[in-house]
DNA sequence: AAAACAGGCAACCGCTGGCCC
DNA sequence: TGGGCCAGCGGTTGCCTGTTT
């Protein structure tokens, strides 16, 4: 892999052959052992003292996104997805800030989730992922389905932001709360209060939830498709492909999307292995 | 069986702001 | 005050792997 090796200036006077590209097991071991014995400190120092031919930036990234012991790997739970959707609706692409509320998850992972799953969904519908239209669709379909999943798997735990103003303006409908679904209150994960400052108080209330129950007239919660099609806790399959019902929603609200776009979305949906024709027809009635 | 394609994700890049001298 | 160094952040790239043709 010639490209992974590049000559770079390390300091003004010192030129070091710095490695780039994928990390080897040996490099991982060197970095992990060094940090466990000496703590993190300055990353350029860490890189040098650990005997790595990497720059400090690369070491920091590798440690924070991969090697750190409390990193959680695997698919995001419905709770985590819901939280990401909600926090992103408030803060936008503030990945590191969002990551503070998802213990063990990195900003990189959340960013990747957003780009690969959420934006993909928006593309299917031919709408901007940061538009009001998309928020509307997420609120109407994705969120209820995630909530349904959480109800089905109440053992799932997760951490949520402290709701400082205590106005119960949470991401969930009035009848529910984070507490009730997870048996775990919103607690700060790191010990510090991650960003709920005065300026963030407004952000601690949900964008989605106050009118979450405003599901389009043709579809109540009982008709929400069995999400087991898309999410199987046991085998790590994850919701995040298509949002069942969204296409129908746009078909019925032609001012939101053109027929052409909907048709494209439908075509794609029918080709998705998570769907079958019967499932799709549930929403056409 | 092999080539083409697509999705997921690890890693890099470039910018910004804080700190120190 | 300005310059250098550094960590942190969001955006982007490119590799790997699984799927489709």
PDB file of N, CA and C in Angstrom, chain A residues 133-228:
ATOM      1  N   UNK A 133     -39.562  19.459   5.773  1.00  0.00           N
ATOM      2  CA  UNK A 133     -40.290  18.318   5.235  1.00  0.00           C
ATOM      3  C   UNK A 133     -39.772  17.007   5.801  1.00  0.00           C
ATOM      4  N   UNK A 134     -38.462  16.934   5.841  1.00  0.00           N
ATOM      5  CA  UNK A 134     -37.886  15.693   6.340  1.00  0.00           C
ATOM      6  C   UNK A 134     -38.155  15.540   7.833  1.00  0.00           C
ATOM      7  N   UNK A 135     -38.033  16.637   8.567  1.00  0.00           N
ATOM      8  CA  UNK A 135     -38.373  16.587   9.991  1.00  0.00           C
ATOM      9  C   UNK A 135     -39.791  16.066  10.173  1.00  0.00           C
ATOM     10  N   UNK A 136     -40.658  16.597   9.350  1.00  0.00           N
ATOM     11  CA  UNK A 136     -42.067  16.212   9.434  1.00  0.00           C
ATOM     12  C   UNK A 136     -42.225  14.709   9.218  1.00  0.00           C
ATOM     13  N   UNK A 137     -41.537  14.223   8.214  1.00  0.00           N
ATOM     14  CA  UNK A 137     -41.637  12.795   7.916  1.00  0.00           C
ATOM     15  C   UNK A 137     -41.034  11.955   9.033  1.00  0.00           C
ATOM     16  N   UNK A 138     -39.929  12.410   9.543  1.00  0.00           N
ATOM     17  CA  UNK A 138     -39.289  11.676  10.639  1.00  0.00           C
ATOM     18  C   UNK A 138     -40.210  11.657  11.855  1.00  0.00           C
ATOM     19  N   UNK A 139     -40.776  12.792  12.140  1.00  0.00           N
ATOM     20  CA  UNK A 139     -41.662  12.908  13.300  1.00  0.00           C
ATOM     21  C   UNK A 139     -42.869  11.990  13.152  1.00  0.00           C
ATOM     22  N   UNK A 140     -43.343  11.913  11.933  1.00  0.00           N
ATOM     23  CA  UNK A 140     -44.578  11.170  11.711  1.00  0.00           C
ATOM     24  C   UNK A 140     -44.364   9.665  11.627  1.00  0.00           C
ATOM     25  N   UNK A 141     -43.203   9.256  11.171  1.00  0.00           N
ATOM     26  CA  UNK A 141     -43.023   7.832  10.900  1.00  0.00           C
ATOM     27  C   UNK A 141     -41.868   7.184  11.633  1.00  0.00           C
ATOM     28  N   UNK A 142     -40.748   7.804  11.532  1.00  0.00           N
ATOM     29  CA  UNK A 142     -39.576   7.147  12.085  1.00  0.00           C
ATOM     30  C   UNK A 142     -39.651   7.113  13.617  1.00  0.00           C
ATOM     31  N   UNK A 143     -39.934   8.264  14.177  1.00  0.00           N
ATOM     32  CA  UNK A 143     -39.967   8.356  15.638  1.00  0.00           C
ATOM     33  C   UNK A 143     -40.984   7.395  16.256  1.00  0.00           C
ATOM     34  N   UNK A 144     -42.219   7.380  15.755  1.00  0.00           N
ATOM     35  CA  UNK A 144     -43.182   6.420  16.341  1.00  0.00           C
ATOM     36  C   UNK A 144     -42.706   4.979  16.251  1.00  0.00           C
ATOM     37  N   UNK A 145     -42.050   4.667  15.180  1.00  0.00           N
ATOM     38  CA  UNK A 145     -41.584   3.289  15.024  1.00  0.00           C
ATOM     39  C   UNK A 145     -40.446   2.983  15.988  1.00  0.00           C
ATOM     40  N   UNK A 146     -39.604   3.957  16.208  1.00  0.00           N
ATOM     41  CA  UNK A 146     -38.531   3.756  17.180  1.00  0.00           C
ATOM     42  C   UNK A 146     -39.112   3.599  18.581  1.00  0.00           C
ATOM     43  N   UNK A 147     -40.106   4.391  18.853  1.00  0.00           N
ATOM     44  CA  UNK A 147     -40.751   4.283  20.166  1.00  0.00           C
ATOM     45  C   UNK A 147     -41.390   2.914  20.323  1.00  0.00           C
ATOM     46  N   UNK A 148     -42.009   2.491  19.260  1.00  0.00           N
ATOM     47  CA  UNK A 148     -42.626   1.164  19.306  1.00  0.00           C
ATOM     48  C   UNK A 148     -41.568   0.099  19.588  1.00  0.00           C
ATOM     49  N   UNK A 149     -40.430   0.248  18.951  1.00  0.00           N
ATOM     50  CA  UNK A 149     -39.346  -0.718  19.179  1.00  0.00           C
ATOM     51  C   UNK A 149     -38.884  -0.687  20.625  1.00  0.00           C
ATOM     52  N   UNK A 150     -38.827   0.513  21.156  1.00  0.00           N
ATOM     53  CA  UNK A 150     -38.366   0.624  22.534  1.00  0.00           C
ATOM     54  C   UNK A 150     -39.349  -0.014  23.494  1.00  0.00           C
ATOM     55  N   UNK A 151     -40.629   0.138  23.173  1.00  0.00           N
ATOM     56  CA  UNK A 151     -41.640  -0.482  24.025  1.00  0.00           C
ATOM     57  C   UNK A 151     -41.541  -1.992  23.969  1.00  0.00           C
ATOM     58  N   UNK A 152     -41.170  -2.467  22.798  1.00  0.00           N
ATOM     59  CA  UNK A 152     -41.036  -3.918  22.655  1.00  0.00           C
ATOM     60  C   UNK A 152     -39.794  -4.446  23.356  1.00  0.00           C
ATOM     61  N   UNK A 153     -38.826  -3.594  23.518  1.00  0.00           N
ATOM     62  CA  UNK A 153     -37.570  -4.001  24.148  1.00  0.00           C
ATOM     63  C   UNK A 153     -37.231  -3.048  25.286  1.00  0.00           C
ATOM     64  N   UNK A 154     -38.065  -3.060  26.315  1.00  0.00           N
ATOM     65  CA  UNK A 154     -37.880  -2.093  27.396  1.00  0.00           C
ATOM     66  C   UNK A 154     -36.581  -2.287  28.152  1.00  0.00           C
ATOM     67  N   UNK A 155     -35.934  -3.391  27.924  1.00  0.00           N
ATOM     68  CA  UNK A 155     -34.685  -3.626  28.640  1.00  0.00           C
ATOM     69  C   UNK A 155     -33.555  -2.781  28.117  1.00  0.00           C
ATOM     70  N   UNK A 156     -33.757  -2.255  26.925  1.00  0.00           N
ATOM     71  CA  UNK A 156     -32.717  -1.391  26.377  1.00  0.00           C
ATOM     72  C   UNK A 156     -32.506  -0.203  27.292  1.00  0.00           C
ATOM     73  N   UNK A 157     -31.282   0.125  27.499  1.00  0.00           N
ATOM     74  CA  UNK A 157     -30.992   1.262  28.350  1.00  0.00           C
ATOM     75  C   UNK A 157     -30.281   2.321  27.557  1.00  0.00           C
ATOM     76  N   UNK A 158     -30.446   3.499  28.001  1.00  0.00           N
ATOM     77  CA  UNK A 158     -29.668   4.568  27.402  1.00  0.00           C
ATOM     78  C   UNK A 158     -29.711   5.811  28.239  1.00  0.00           C
ATOM     79  N   UNK A 159     -28.846   6.678  27.923  1.00  0.00           N
ATOM     80  CA  UNK A 159     -28.633   7.867  28.686  1.00  0.00           C
ATOM     81  C   UNK A 159     -29.190   9.069  27.954  1.00  0.00           C
ATOM     82  N   UNK A 160     -29.799   9.906  28.660  1.00  0.00           N
ATOM     83  CA  UNK A 160     -30.403  11.037  28.005  1.00  0.00           C
ATOM     84  C   UNK A 160     -30.009  12.318  28.707  1.00  0.00           C
ATOM     85  N   UNK A 161     -30.159  13.434  27.988  1.00  0.00           N
ATOM     86  CA  UNK A 161     -29.804  14.693  28.605  1.00  0.00           C
ATOM     87  C   UNK A 161     -30.744  15.070  29.738  1.00  0.00           C
ATOM     88  N   UNK A 162     -30.190  15.681  30.725  1.00  0.00           N
ATOM     89  CA  UNK A 162     -30.994  16.162  31.838  1.00  0.00           C
ATOM     90  C   UNK A 162     -31.916  17.260  31.356  1.00  0.00           C
ATOM     91  N   UNK A 163     -33.151  17.157  31.716  1.00  0.00           N
ATOM     92  CA  UNK A 163     -34.086  18.186  31.304  1.00  0.00           C
ATOM     93  C   UNK A 163     -34.173  19.237  32.388  1.00  0.00           C
ATOM     94  N   UNK A 164     -33.350  20.228  32.253  1.00  0.00           N
ATOM     95  CA  UNK A 164     -33.186  21.182  33.323  1.00  0.00           C
ATOM     96  C   UNK A 164     -34.462  21.940  33.670  1.00  0.00           C
ATOM     97  N   UNK A 165     -35.173  22.335  32.662  1.00  0.00           N
ATOM     98  CA  UNK A 165     -36.324  23.165  32.961  1.00  0.00           C
ATOM     99  C   UNK A 165     -37.528  22.351  33.407  1.00  0.00           C
ATOM    100  N   UNK A 166     -37.362  21.068  33.407  1.00  0.00           N
ATOM    101  CA  UNK A 166     -38.360  20.212  34.017  1.00  0.00           C
ATOM    102  C   UNK A 166     -39.765  20.447  33.485  1.00  0.00           C
ATOM    103  N   UNK A 167     -39.865  20.827  32.273  1.00  0.00           N
ATOM    104  CA  UNK A 167     -41.196  21.107  31.738  1.00  0.00           C
ATOM    105  C   UNK A 167     -41.776  19.898  31.026  1.00  0.00           C
ATOM    106  N   UNK A 168     -41.111  18.796  31.166  1.00  0.00           N
ATOM    107  CA  UNK A 168     -41.601  17.551  30.586  1.00  0.00           C
ATOM    108  C   UNK A 168     -41.803  17.655  29.082  1.00  0.00           C
ATOM    109  N   UNK A 169     -41.094  18.566  28.507  1.00  0.00           N
ATOM    110  CA  UNK A 169     -41.223  18.743  27.068  1.00  0.00           C
ATOM    111  C   UNK A 169     -40.240  17.799  26.398  1.00  0.00           C
ATOM    112  N   UNK A 170     -40.466  16.529  26.579  1.00  0.00           N
ATOM    113  CA  UNK A 170     -39.477  15.562  26.143  1.00  0.00           C
ATOM    114  C   UNK A 170     -39.743  15.105  24.736  1.00  0.00           C
ATOM    115  N   UNK A 171     -38.922  14.209  24.310  1.00  0.00           N
ATOM    116  CA  UNK A 171     -39.045  13.680  22.969  1.00  0.00           C
ATOM    117  C   UNK A 171     -40.228  12.752  22.841  1.00  0.00           C
ATOM    118  N   UNK A 172     -40.781  12.363  23.937  1.00  0.00           N
ATOM    119  CA  UNK A 172     -41.862  11.408  23.899  1.00  0.00           C
ATOM    120  C   UNK A 172     -43.212  12.079  24.080  1.00  0.00           C
ATOM    121  N   UNK A 173     -44.261  11.399  23.658  1.00  0.00           N
ATOM    122  CA  UNK A 173     -45.596  11.919  23.891  1.00  0.00           C
ATOM    123  C   UNK A 173     -45.863  12.055  25.374  1.00  0.00           C
ATOM    124  N   UNK A 174     -46.878  12.830  25.726  1.00  0.00           N
ATOM    125  CA  UNK A 174     -47.151  13.089  27.138  1.00  0.00           C
ATOM    126  C   UNK A 174     -47.308  11.828  27.967  1.00  0.00           C
ATOM    127  N   UNK A 175     -47.803  10.793  27.371  1.00  0.00           N
ATOM    128  CA  UNK A 175     -48.040   9.582  28.133  1.00  0.00           C
ATOM    129  C   UNK A 175     -46.768   8.802  28.394  1.00  0.00           C
ATOM    130  N   UNK A 176     -45.720   9.224  27.742  1.00  0.00           N
ATOM    131  CA  UNK A 176     -44.486   8.476  27.886  1.00  0.00           C
ATOM    132  C   UNK A 176     -43.370   9.413  28.278  1.00  0.00           C
ATOM    133  N   UNK A 177     -42.319   8.860  28.682  1.00  0.00           N
ATOM    134  CA  UNK A 177     -41.133   9.646  28.927  1.00  0.00           C
ATOM    135  C   UNK A 177     -39.949   8.746  28.755  1.00  0.00           C
ATOM    136  N   UNK A 178     -38.809   9.356  28.692  1.00  0.00           N
ATOM    137  CA  UNK A 178     -37.604   8.541  28.617  1.00  0.00           C
ATOM    138  C   UNK A 178     -37.541   7.599  29.811  1.00  0.00           C
ATOM    139  N   UNK A 179     -37.954   8.156  30.948  1.00  0.00           N
ATOM    140  CA  UNK A 179     -37.876   7.340  32.150  1.00  0.00           C
ATOM    141  C   UNK A 179     -38.685   6.064  32.002  1.00  0.00           C
ATOM    142  N   UNK A 180     -39.891   6.247  31.539  1.00  0.00           N
ATOM    143  CA  UNK A 180     -40.779   5.106  31.528  1.00  0.00           C
ATOM    144  C   UNK A 180     -40.338   4.048  30.539  1.00  0.00           C
ATOM    145  N   UNK A 181     -39.615   4.472  29.516  1.00  0.00           N
ATOM    146  CA  UNK A 181     -39.262   3.448  28.548  1.00  0.00           C
ATOM    147  C   UNK A 181     -37.929   2.803  28.854  1.00  0.00           C
ATOM    148  N   UNK A 182     -37.125   3.493  29.560  1.00  0.00           N
ATOM    149  CA  UNK A 182     -35.798   2.922  29.777  1.00  0.00           C
ATOM    150  C   UNK A 182     -35.528   2.633  31.238  1.00  0.00           C
ATOM    151  N   UNK A 183     -36.437   3.040  32.086  1.00  0.00           N
ATOM    152  CA  UNK A 183     -36.226   2.920  33.531  1.00  0.00           C
ATOM    153  C   UNK A 183     -34.921   3.608  33.935  1.00  0.00           C
ATOM    154  N   UNK A 184     -34.560   4.572  33.163  1.00  0.00           N
ATOM    155  CA  UNK A 184     -33.303   5.255  33.450  1.00  0.00           C
ATOM    156  C   UNK A 184     -33.506   6.719  33.162  1.00  0.00           C
ATOM    157  N   UNK A 185     -33.209   7.528  34.127  1.00  0.00           N
ATOM    158  CA  UNK A 185     -33.412   8.940  33.910  1.00  0.00           C
ATOM    159  C   UNK A 185     -32.319   9.499  33.049  1.00  0.00           C
ATOM    160  N   UNK A 186     -32.616  10.638  32.493  1.00  0.00           N
ATOM    161  CA  UNK A 186     -31.604  11.360  31.745  1.00  0.00           C
ATOM    162  C   UNK A 186     -30.471  11.700  32.688  1.00  0.00           C
ATOM    163  N   UNK A 187     -29.368  11.140  32.483  1.00  0.00           N
ATOM    164  CA  UNK A 187     -28.260  11.502  33.344  1.00  0.00           C
ATOM    165  C   UNK A 187     -27.066  11.866  32.521  1.00  0.00           C
ATOM    166  N   UNK A 188     -26.302  12.699  33.095  1.00  0.00           N
ATOM    167  CA  UNK A 188     -25.076  13.082  32.422  1.00  0.00           C
ATOM    168  C   UNK A 188     -24.117  11.919  32.488  1.00  0.00           C
ATOM    169  N   UNK A 189     -23.529  11.641  31.359  1.00  0.00           N
ATOM    170  CA  UNK A 189     -22.731  10.442  31.229  1.00  0.00           C
ATOM    171  C   UNK A 189     -21.330  10.626  31.764  1.00  0.00           C
ATOM    172  N   UNK A 190     -20.803  11.784  31.540  1.00  0.00           N
ATOM    173  CA  UNK A 190     -19.384  11.940  31.807  1.00  0.00           C
ATOM    174  C   UNK A 190     -19.100  12.539  33.170  1.00  0.00           C
ATOM    175  N   UNK A 191     -20.158  12.908  33.860  1.00  0.00           N
ATOM    176  CA  UNK A 191     -19.930  13.516  35.154  1.00  0.00           C
ATOM    177  C   UNK A 191     -20.032  15.015  35.064  1.00  0.00           C
ATOM    178  N   UNK A 192     -19.528  15.553  33.993  1.00  0.00           N
ATOM    179  CA  UNK A 192     -19.728  16.975  33.775  1.00  0.00           C
ATOM    180  C   UNK A 192     -21.077  17.130  33.099  1.00  0.00           C
ATOM    181  N   UNK A 193     -21.554  18.319  33.076  1.00  0.00           N
ATOM    182  CA  UNK A 193     -22.809  18.531  32.372  1.00  0.00           C
ATOM    183  C   UNK A 193     -22.491  18.891  30.925  1.00  0.00           C
ATOM    184  N   UNK A 194     -22.773  18.023  30.029  1.00  0.00           N
ATOM    185  CA  UNK A 194     -22.297  18.211  28.664  1.00  0.00           C
ATOM    186  C   UNK A 194     -23.113  19.201  27.869  1.00  0.00           C
ATOM    187  N   UNK A 195     -22.889  20.421  28.112  1.00  0.00           N
ATOM    188  CA  UNK A 195     -23.419  21.404  27.201  1.00  0.00           C
ATOM    189  C   UNK A 195     -24.812  21.908  27.501  1.00  0.00           C
ATOM    190  N   UNK A 196     -25.372  21.506  28.618  1.00  0.00           N
ATOM    191  CA  UNK A 196     -26.670  22.094  28.945  1.00  0.00           C
ATOM    192  C   UNK A 196     -26.384  23.380  29.700  1.00  0.00           C
ATOM    193  N   UNK A 197     -26.019  24.365  28.982  1.00  0.00           N
ATOM    194  CA  UNK A 197     -25.786  25.660  29.576  1.00  0.00           C
ATOM    195  C   UNK A 197     -27.065  26.452  29.436  1.00  0.00           C
ATOM    196  N   UNK A 198     -27.005  27.688  29.857  1.00  0.00           N
ATOM    197  CA  UNK A 198     -28.194  28.512  29.714  1.00  0.00           C
ATOM    198  C   UNK A 198     -28.636  28.568  28.267  1.00  0.00           C
ATOM    199  N   UNK A 199     -27.659  28.653  27.404  1.00  0.00           N
ATOM    200  CA  UNK A 199     -28.025  28.769  26.000  1.00  0.00           C
ATOM    201  C   UNK A 199     -28.573  27.474  25.455  1.00  0.00           C
ATOM    202  N   UNK A 200     -28.355  26.402  26.189  1.00  0.00           N
ATOM    203  CA  UNK A 200     -28.812  25.118  25.684  1.00  0.00           C
ATOM    204  C   UNK A 200     -30.143  24.684  26.281  1.00  0.00           C
ATOM    205  N   UNK A 201     -30.626  25.464  27.195  1.00  0.00           N
ATOM    206  CA  UNK A 201     -31.850  25.034  27.858  1.00  0.00           C
ATOM    207  C   UNK A 201     -32.955  24.819  26.854  1.00  0.00           C
ATOM    208  N   UNK A 202     -33.038  25.722  25.903  1.00  0.00           N
ATOM    209  CA  UNK A 202     -34.085  25.543  24.906  1.00  0.00           C
ATOM    210  C   UNK A 202     -33.860  24.273  24.122  1.00  0.00           C
ATOM    211  N   UNK A 203     -32.603  23.939  23.978  1.00  0.00           N
ATOM    212  CA  UNK A 203     -32.293  22.751  23.191  1.00  0.00           C
ATOM    213  C   UNK A 203     -32.645  21.481  23.933  1.00  0.00           C
ATOM    214  N   UNK A 204     -32.836  21.583  25.226  1.00  0.00           N
ATOM    215  CA  UNK A 204     -33.135  20.367  25.957  1.00  0.00           C
ATOM    216  C   UNK A 204     -34.590  19.962  25.794  1.00  0.00           C
ATOM    217  N   UNK A 205     -35.361  20.797  25.162  1.00  0.00           N
ATOM    218  CA  UNK A 205     -36.714  20.368  24.840  1.00  0.00           C
ATOM    219  C   UNK A 205     -36.720  19.822  23.424  1.00  0.00           C
ATOM    220  N   UNK A 206     -37.635  18.942  23.188  1.00  0.00           N
ATOM    221  CA  UNK A 206     -37.599  18.208  21.942  1.00  0.00           C
ATOM    222  C   UNK A 206     -38.216  18.946  20.778  1.00  0.00           C
ATOM    223  N   UNK A 207     -37.641  18.733  19.635  1.00  0.00           N
ATOM    224  CA  UNK A 207     -38.213  19.274  18.420  1.00  0.00           C
ATOM    225  C   UNK A 207     -39.318  18.375  17.906  1.00  0.00           C
ATOM    226  N   UNK A 208     -39.109  17.100  18.083  1.00  0.00           N
ATOM    227  CA  UNK A 208     -40.057  16.155  17.510  1.00  0.00           C
ATOM    228  C   UNK A 208     -41.279  15.932  18.382  1.00  0.00           C
ATOM    229  N   UNK A 209     -41.080  15.862  19.655  1.00  0.00           N
ATOM    230  CA  UNK A 209     -42.084  15.228  20.467  1.00  0.00           C
ATOM    231  C   UNK A 209     -43.349  15.999  20.767  1.00  0.00           C
ATOM    232  N   UNK A 210     -43.306  17.303  20.905  1.00  0.00           N
ATOM    233  CA  UNK A 210     -44.557  17.964  21.305  1.00  0.00           C
ATOM    234  C   UNK A 210     -45.726  17.578  20.416  1.00  0.00           C
ATOM    235  N   UNK A 211     -45.502  17.441  19.142  1.00  0.00           N
ATOM    236  CA  UNK A 211     -46.617  17.033  18.295  1.00  0.00           C
ATOM    237  C   UNK A 211     -46.323  15.715  17.615  1.00  0.00           C
ATOM    238  N   UNK A 212     -45.620  14.925  18.327  1.00  0.00           N
ATOM    239  CA  UNK A 212     -45.291  13.615  17.786  1.00  0.00           C
ATOM    240  C   UNK A 212     -46.533  12.838  17.409  1.00  0.00           C
ATOM    241  N   UNK A 213     -47.571  13.027  18.211  1.00  0.00           N
ATOM    242  CA  UNK A 213     -48.767  12.240  17.982  1.00  0.00           C
ATOM    243  C   UNK A 213     -49.549  12.740  16.772  1.00  0.00           C
ATOM    244  N   UNK A 214     -49.089  13.797  16.177  1.00  0.00           N
ATOM    245  CA  UNK A 214     -49.758  14.305  14.998  1.00  0.00           C
ATOM    246  C   UNK A 214     -49.374  13.477  13.787  1.00  0.00           C
ATOM    247  N   UNK A 215     -49.780  12.261  13.827  1.00  0.00           N
ATOM    248  CA  UNK A 215     -49.518  11.378  12.711  1.00  0.00           C
ATOM    249  C   UNK A 215     -50.577  11.674  11.654  1.00  0.00           C
ATOM    250  N   UNK A 216     -50.184  11.625  10.411  1.00  0.00           N
ATOM    251  CA  UNK A 216     -51.154  11.900   9.365  1.00  0.00           C
ATOM    252  C   UNK A 216     -52.446  11.121   9.542  1.00  0.00           C
ATOM    253  N   UNK A 217     -53.517  11.728   9.093  1.00  0.00           N
ATOM    254  CA  UNK A 217     -54.853  11.227   9.386  1.00  0.00           C
ATOM    255  C   UNK A 217     -55.058   9.780   8.962  1.00  0.00           C
ATOM    256  N   UNK A 218     -54.410   9.399   7.905  1.00  0.00           N
ATOM    257  CA  UNK A 218     -54.678   8.068   7.364  1.00  0.00           C
ATOM    258  C   UNK A 218     -53.975   6.974   8.140  1.00  0.00           C
ATOM    259  N   UNK A 219     -53.204   7.368   9.077  1.00  0.00           N
ATOM    260  CA  UNK A 219     -52.360   6.362   9.695  1.00  0.00           C
ATOM    261  C   UNK A 219     -52.281   6.582  11.193  1.00  0.00           C
ATOM    262  N   UNK A 220     -52.833   5.711  11.961  1.00  0.00           N
ATOM    263  CA  UNK A 220     -52.640   5.816  13.392  1.00  0.00           C
ATOM    264  C   UNK A 220     -51.528   4.865  13.792  1.00  0.00           C
ATOM    265  N   UNK A 221     -51.247   4.847  15.060  1.00  0.00           N
ATOM    266  CA  UNK A 221     -50.098   4.060  15.502  1.00  0.00           C
ATOM    267  C   UNK A 221     -50.309   2.567  15.325  1.00  0.00           C
ATOM    268  N   UNK A 222     -51.587   2.181  15.279  1.00  0.00           N
ATOM    269  CA  UNK A 222     -51.821   0.756  15.118  1.00  0.00           C
ATOM    270  C   UNK A 222     -51.471   0.262  13.731  1.00  0.00           C
ATOM    271  N   UNK A 223     -51.404   1.204  12.810  1.00  0.00           N
ATOM    272  CA  UNK A 223     -51.098   0.771  11.454  1.00  0.00           C
ATOM    273  C   UNK A 223     -49.624   0.861  11.138  1.00  0.00           C
ATOM    274  N   UNK A 224     -48.900   1.322  12.093  1.00  0.00           N
ATOM    275  CA  UNK A 224     -47.462   1.388  11.839  1.00  0.00           C
ATOM    276  C   UNK A 224     -46.949  -0.019  11.603  1.00  0.00           C
ATOM    277  N   UNK A 225     -46.230  -0.113  10.546  1.00  0.00           N
ATOM    278  CA  UNK A 225     -45.806  -1.438  10.116  1.00  0.00           C
ATOM    279  C   UNK A 225     -44.941  -2.108  11.170  1.00  0.00           C
ATOM    280  N   UNK A 226     -45.067  -3.391  11.229  1.00  0.00           N
ATOM    281  CA  UNK A 226     -44.259  -4.150  12.164  1.00  0.00           C
ATOM    282  C   UNK A 226     -42.793  -3.887  11.906  1.00  0.00           C
ATOM    283  N   UNK A 227     -42.183  -3.232  12.848  1.00  0.00           N
ATOM    284  CA  UNK A 227     -40.815  -2.815  12.600  1.00  0.00           C
ATOM    285  C   UNK A 227     -39.838  -3.961  12.686  1.00  0.00           C
ATOM    286  N   UNK A 228     -40.318  -5.121  13.043  1.00  0.00           N
ATOM    287  CA  UNK A 228     -39.396  -6.256  13.044  1.00  0.00           C
ATOM    288  C   UNK A 228     -38.868  -6.519  11.646  1.00  0.00           C
TER     289      UNK A 228
END
